Amino acid sequence: MSRPVEIVEVGPRDGLQNDPANLTTEQKLEFIARLEAGGVTRMESGSFVSPRAVPKMADSAEVFAGLDRSRPTKHIALALNEKGVRRAIDAGASEINFVLVAGQGFGTRNQGMTPEQSAEALIHCAPLVHEAGIPLSATISVAFGDPYDGEVEVAVLTDLAHAAEAARARELALGDTIGVATPWDVHARFDAVRAAAPDLRLRAHFHDTRGAALGNVYAAMQSGVDIIDASCGGIGGCPFAPAATGNVATEDVVYMLHRAGFETGIDLDAMIATAKWLESVLGHPVSSSLSKAGSFPA
Ligand code: COA
Ligand code: ZN
């Protein structure tokens, strides 16, 4: 079990967008620099959405302007409409992650779009990204359940996967925005999407709202997924998902994978130290297990 697994750190975006703390641009840049020093090479560093919808991401252009570009890190910008894609390109994003949505209830509230409209928006925006020479990926939010509408049909995911293929996205994530997935569900949905769109690289995005996130990471890997989103400290959540909690914690995922012999390139001790530093700037404890229990063996 020595296959490499790519961890995409989403703390600076998914993590901070819903935290009660208001970090300054300089503190966000320090967070990003600490993550890079700990071995992170790909991360969501901000989102280009309406500042009224998500005030915590209003300074993403300033964050991108302050990044240390001498490092090889791929800085992903989240976008969900043409204005966001244009702003992300102008800000110098290394990659754009476009948000598709699998449920109408959440989609309407989060981004003013039905699943079909989010697919149309991706297909409309993709040429802009390709012309800019930037890699395009997509994430299907609420892929395991919608907080307003309930169950999400697998067919919605395969339709969105076909749209991602048509848009020439190179990677697609299934996002459990509200943390309702179980490992068996993860197998079924990743296997269905892989069968429907075999050329897309698949990425897993889990929130630990109902305690199953690490089990879901394991299940995704058993289904052949080797790109995992996680946030340092397990911070995060979506402002449009009631009772949202954080992403699966980077240090918890890294611990589990390293113990099994997988390679992530991430320094576990550095990630734990960054989670503790985060507690001091956020002004509250973070939820990860490793930041409390420490690594093993010591
Ligand atoms: N960046 C900055 N401003 C944007 C924007 C973007 N990507 N997209 C739209 N806006 C602005 C418009 O210019 C307009 O501003 P104005 O009122 O000053 O003229 C305002 O937002 C409303 O635009 P409209 O097109 O009517 O959109 P809306 O009010 O239906 O909101 C979104 C739709 C997509 C802009 C909004 O829901 C949004 O940004 N959601 C993001 C949610 C999110 O990030 N969730 C977490 C990650 S999945
Ligand atoms: Zn998320």
mmCIF file with all atom_site columns, N, CA, C and O in Angstrom, residues 129-152:
data_model
loop_
_atom_site.group_PDB
_atom_site.id
_atom_site.type_symbol
_atom_site.label_atom_id
_atom_site.label_alt_id
_atom_site.label_comp_id
_atom_site.label_asym_id
_atom_site.label_entity_id
_atom_site.label_seq_id
_atom_site.pdbx_PDB_ins_code
_atom_site.Cartn_x
_atom_site.Cartn_y
_atom_site.Cartn_z
_atom_site.occupancy
_atom_site.B_iso_or_equiv
_atom_site.pdbx_formal_charge
_atom_site.auth_seq_id
_atom_site.auth_comp_id
_atom_site.auth_asym_id
_atom_site.auth_atom_id
_atom_site.pdbx_PDB_model_num
ATOM 1  N N  . VAL A 1 129 ? -11.777 29.389 -19.409 1.00 0.00 ? 129 VAL A N  1
ATOM 2  C CA . VAL A 1 129 ? -10.703 28.772 -18.615 1.00 0.00 ? 129 VAL A CA 1
ATOM 3  C C  . VAL A 1 129 ? -9.673  28.140 -19.556 1.00 0.00 ? 129 VAL A C  1
ATOM 4  O O  . VAL A 1 129 ? -8.460  28.318 -19.379 1.00 0.00 ? 129 VAL A O  1
ATOM 5  N N  . HIS A 1 130 ? -10.168 27.413 -20.578 1.00 0.00 ? 130 HIS A N  1
ATOM 6  C CA . HIS A 1 130 ? -9.248  26.759 -21.516 1.00 0.00 ? 130 HIS A CA 1
ATOM 7  C C  . HIS A 1 130 ? -8.427  27.790 -22.287 1.00 0.00 ? 130 HIS A C  1
ATOM 8  O O  . HIS A 1 130 ? -7.227  27.610 -22.493 1.00 0.00 ? 130 HIS A O  1
ATOM 9  N N  . GLU A 1 131 ? -9.081  28.886 -22.699 1.00 0.00 ? 131 GLU A N  1
ATOM 10 C CA . GLU A 1 131 ? -8.341  29.932 -23.435 1.00 0.00 ? 131 GLU A CA 1
ATOM 11 C C  . GLU A 1 131 ? -7.250  30.542 -22.563 1.00 0.00 ? 131 GLU A C  1
ATOM 12 O O  . GLU A 1 131 ? -6.204  30.943 -23.071 1.00 0.00 ? 131 GLU A O  1
ATOM 13 N N  . ALA A 1 132 ? -7.510  30.601 -21.263 1.00 0.00 ? 132 ALA A N  1
ATOM 14 C CA . ALA A 1 132 ? -6.503  31.156 -20.349 1.00 0.00 ? 132 ALA A CA 1
ATOM 15 C C  . ALA A 1 132 ? -5.393  30.148 -20.052 1.00 0.00 ? 132 ALA A C  1
ATOM 16 O O  . ALA A 1 132 ? -4.412  30.476 -19.378 1.00 0.00 ? 132 ALA A O  1
ATOM 17 N N  . GLY A 1 133 ? -5.566  28.915 -20.537 1.00 0.00 ? 133 GLY A N  1
ATOM 18 C CA . GLY A 1 133 ? -4.533  27.896 -20.324 1.00 0.00 ? 133 GLY A CA 1
ATOM 19 C C  . GLY A 1 133 ? -4.455  27.389 -18.902 1.00 0.00 ? 133 GLY A C  1
ATOM 20 O O  . GLY A 1 133 ? -3.396  26.952 -18.436 1.00 0.00 ? 133 GLY A O  1
ATOM 21 N N  . ILE A 1 134 ? -5.582  27.442 -18.205 1.00 0.00 ? 134 ILE A N  1
ATOM 22 C CA . ILE A 1 134 ? -5.608  27.038 -16.793 1.00 0.00 ? 134 ILE A CA 1
ATOM 23 C C  . ILE A 1 134 ? -6.366  25.714 -16.674 1.00 0.00 ? 134 ILE A C  1
ATOM 24 O O  . ILE A 1 134 ? -7.411  25.543 -17.297 1.00 0.00 ? 134 ILE A O  1
ATOM 25 N N  . PRO A 1 135 ? -5.871  24.773 -15.882 1.00 0.00 ? 135 PRO A N  1
ATOM 26 C CA . PRO A 1 135 ? -6.616  23.529 -15.667 1.00 0.00 ? 135 PRO A CA 1
ATOM 27 C C  . PRO A 1 135 ? -7.995  23.797 -15.053 1.00 0.00 ? 135 PRO A C  1
ATOM 28 O O  . PRO A 1 135 ? -8.140  24.664 -14.189 1.00 0.00 ? 135 PRO A O  1
ATOM 29 N N  . LEU A 1 136 ? -8.961  23.034 -15.520 1.00 0.00 ? 136 LEU A N  1
ATOM 30 C CA . LEU A 1 136 ? -10.337 23.171 -15.035 1.00 0.00 ? 136 LEU A CA 1
ATOM 31 C C  . LEU A 1 136 ? -10.751 21.889 -14.318 1.00 0.00 ? 136 LEU A C  1
ATOM 32 O O  . LEU A 1 136 ? -10.590 20.790 -14.845 1.00 0.00 ? 136 LEU A O  1
ATOM 33 N N  . SER A 1 137 ? -11.248 22.051 -13.106 1.00 0.00 ? 137 SER A N  1
ATOM 34 C CA . SER A 1 137 ? -11.831 20.917 -12.403 1.00 0.00 ? 137 SER A CA 1
ATOM 35 C C  . SER A 1 137 ? -13.228 21.320 -11.944 1.00 0.00 ? 137 SER A C  1
ATOM 36 O O  . SER A 1 137 ? -13.609 22.490 -12.075 1.00 0.00 ? 137 SER A O  1
ATOM 37 N N  . ALA A 1 138 ? -13.970 20.374 -11.444 1.00 0.00 ? 138 ALA A N  1
ATOM 38 C CA . ALA A 1 138 ? -15.325 20.689 -10.969 1.00 0.00 ? 138 ALA A CA 1
ATOM 39 C C  . ALA A 1 138 ? -15.613 19.884 -9.713  1.00 0.00 ? 138 ALA A C  1
ATOM 40 O O  . ALA A 1 138 ? -15.036 18.817 -9.496  1.00 0.00 ? 138 ALA A O  1
ATOM 41 N N  . THR A 1 139 ? -16.478 20.442 -8.897  1.00 0.00 ? 139 THR A N  1
ATOM 42 C CA . THR A 1 139 ? -16.952 19.736 -7.703  1.00 0.00 ? 139 THR A CA 1
ATOM 43 C C  . THR A 1 139 ? -18.475 19.714 -7.734  1.00 0.00 ? 139 THR A C  1
ATOM 44 O O  . THR A 1 139 ? -19.089 20.755 -7.953  1.00 0.00 ? 139 THR A O  1
ATOM 45 N N  . ILE A 1 140 ? -19.053 18.542 -7.558  1.00 0.00 ? 140 ILE A N  1
ATOM 46 C CA . ILE A 1 140 ? -20.513 18.447 -7.434  1.00 0.00 ? 140 ILE A CA 1
ATOM 47 C C  . ILE A 1 140 ? -20.851 18.597 -5.952  1.00 0.00 ? 140 ILE A C  1
ATOM 48 O O  . ILE A 1 140 ? -20.553 17.710 -5.147  1.00 0.00 ? 140 ILE A O  1
ATOM 49 N N  . SER A 1 141 ? -21.442 19.743 -5.596  1.00 0.00 ? 141 SER A N  1
ATOM 50 C CA . SER A 1 141 ? -21.822 19.919 -4.198  1.00 0.00 ? 141 SER A CA 1
ATOM 51 C C  . SER A 1 141 ? -23.123 19.159 -3.911  1.00 0.00 ? 141 SER A C  1
ATOM 52 O O  . SER A 1 141 ? -23.876 18.823 -4.827  1.00 0.00 ? 141 SER A O  1
ATOM 53 N N  . VAL A 1 142 ? -23.356 18.893 -2.658  1.00 0.00 ? 142 VAL A N  1
ATOM 54 C CA . VAL A 1 142 ? -24.472 18.078 -2.134  1.00 0.00 ? 142 VAL A CA 1
ATOM 55 C C  . VAL A 1 142 ? -24.689 16.782 -2.924  1.00 0.00 ? 142 VAL A C  1
ATOM 56 O O  . VAL A 1 142 ? -25.817 16.353 -3.157  1.00 0.00 ? 142 VAL A O  1
ATOM 57 N N  . ALA A 1 143 ? -23.577 16.138 -3.315  1.00 0.00 ? 143 ALA A N  1
ATOM 58 C CA . ALA A 1 143 ? -23.654 14.935 -4.153  1.00 0.00 ? 143 ALA A CA 1
ATOM 59 C C  . ALA A 1 143 ? -24.213 13.721 -3.407  1.00 0.00 ? 143 ALA A C  1
ATOM 60 O O  . ALA A 1 143 ? -24.549 12.712 -4.030  1.00 0.00 ? 143 ALA A O  1
ATOM 61 N N  . PHE A 1 144 ? -24.300 13.807 -2.076  1.00 0.00 ? 144 PHE A N  1
ATOM 62 C CA . PHE A 1 144 ? -24.796 12.664 -1.293  1.00 0.00 ? 144 PHE A CA 1
ATOM 63 C C  . PHE A 1 144 ? -26.112 12.972 -0.588  1.00 0.00 ? 144 PHE A C  1
ATOM 64 O O  . PHE A 1 144 ? -26.656 12.123 0.127   1.00 0.00 ? 144 PHE A O  1
ATOM 65 N N  . GLY A 1 145 ? -26.606 14.177 -0.769  1.00 0.00 ? 145 GLY A N  1
ATOM 66 C CA . GLY A 1 145 ? -27.853 14.551 -0.118  1.00 0.00 ? 145 GLY A CA 1
ATOM 67 C C  . GLY A 1 145 ? -27.957 16.066 -0.039  1.00 0.00 ? 145 GLY A C  1
ATOM 68 O O  . GLY A 1 145 ? -26.945 16.751 0.126   1.00 0.00 ? 145 GLY A O  1
ATOM 69 N N  . ASP A 1 146 ? -29.182 16.560 -0.177  1.00 0.00 ? 146 ASP A N  1
ATOM 70 C CA . ASP A 1 146 ? -29.441 18.005 -0.191  1.00 0.00 ? 146 ASP A CA 1
ATOM 71 C C  . ASP A 1 146 ? -30.120 18.390 1.127   1.00 0.00 ? 146 ASP A C  1
ATOM 72 O O  . ASP A 1 146 ? -31.086 17.725 1.534   1.00 0.00 ? 146 ASP A O  1
ATOM 73 N N  . PRO A 1 147 ? -29.658 19.434 1.793   1.00 0.00 ? 147 PRO A N  1
ATOM 74 C CA . PRO A 1 147 ? -30.232 19.765 3.101   1.00 0.00 ? 147 PRO A CA 1
ATOM 75 C C  . PRO A 1 147 ? -31.699 20.188 3.029   1.00 0.00 ? 147 PRO A C  1
ATOM 76 O O  . PRO A 1 147 ? -32.402 20.122 4.035   1.00 0.00 ? 147 PRO A O  1
ATOM 77 N N  . TYR A 1 148 ? -32.155 20.598 1.880   1.00 0.00 ? 148 TYR A N  1
ATOM 78 C CA . TYR A 1 148 ? -33.546 21.055 1.738   1.00 0.00 ? 148 TYR A CA 1
ATOM 79 C C  . TYR A 1 148 ? -34.429 20.010 1.053   1.00 0.00 ? 148 TYR A C  1
ATOM 80 O O  . TYR A 1 148 ? -35.571 19.810 1.429   1.00 0.00 ? 148 TYR A O  1
ATOM 81 N N  . ASP A 1 149 ? -33.874 19.308 0.044   1.00 0.00 ? 149 ASP A N  1
ATOM 82 C CA . ASP A 1 149 ? -34.686 18.372 -0.748  1.00 0.00 ? 149 ASP A CA 1
ATOM 83 C C  . ASP A 1 149 ? -34.505 16.914 -0.332  1.00 0.00 ? 149 ASP A C  1
ATOM 84 O O  . ASP A 1 149 ? -35.247 16.048 -0.795  1.00 0.00 ? 149 ASP A O  1
ATOM 85 N N  . GLY A 1 150 ? -33.495 16.622 0.469   1.00 0.00 ? 150 GLY A N  1
ATOM 86 C CA . GLY A 1 150 ? -33.277 15.241 0.885   1.00 0.00 ? 150 GLY A CA 1
ATOM 87 C C  . GLY A 1 150 ? -32.416 14.457 -0.086  1.00 0.00 ? 150 GLY A C  1
ATOM 88 O O  . GLY A 1 150 ? -31.402 14.947 -0.574  1.00 0.00 ? 150 GLY A O  1
ATOM 89 N N  . GLU A 1 151 ? -32.862 13.220 -0.388  1.00 0.00 ? 151 GLU A N  1
ATOM 90 C CA . GLU A 1 151 ? -32.047 12.307 -1.199  1.00 0.00 ? 151 GLU A CA 1
ATOM 91 C C  . GLU A 1 151 ? -31.754 12.876 -2.586  1.00 0.00 ? 151 GLU A C  1
ATOM 92 O O  . GLU A 1 151 ? -32.603 13.530 -3.190  1.00 0.00 ? 151 GLU A O  1
ATOM 93 N N  . VAL A 1 152 ? -30.559 12.567 -3.079  1.00 0.00 ? 152 VAL A N  1
ATOM 94 C CA . VAL A 1 152 ? -30.139 12.975 -4.422  1.00 0.00 ? 152 VAL A CA 1
ATOM 95 C C  . VAL A 1 152 ? -29.981 11.706 -5.263  1.00 0.00 ? 152 VAL A C  1
ATOM 96 O O  . VAL A 1 152 ? -29.293 10.769 -4.850  1.00 0.00 ? 152 VAL A O  1
#
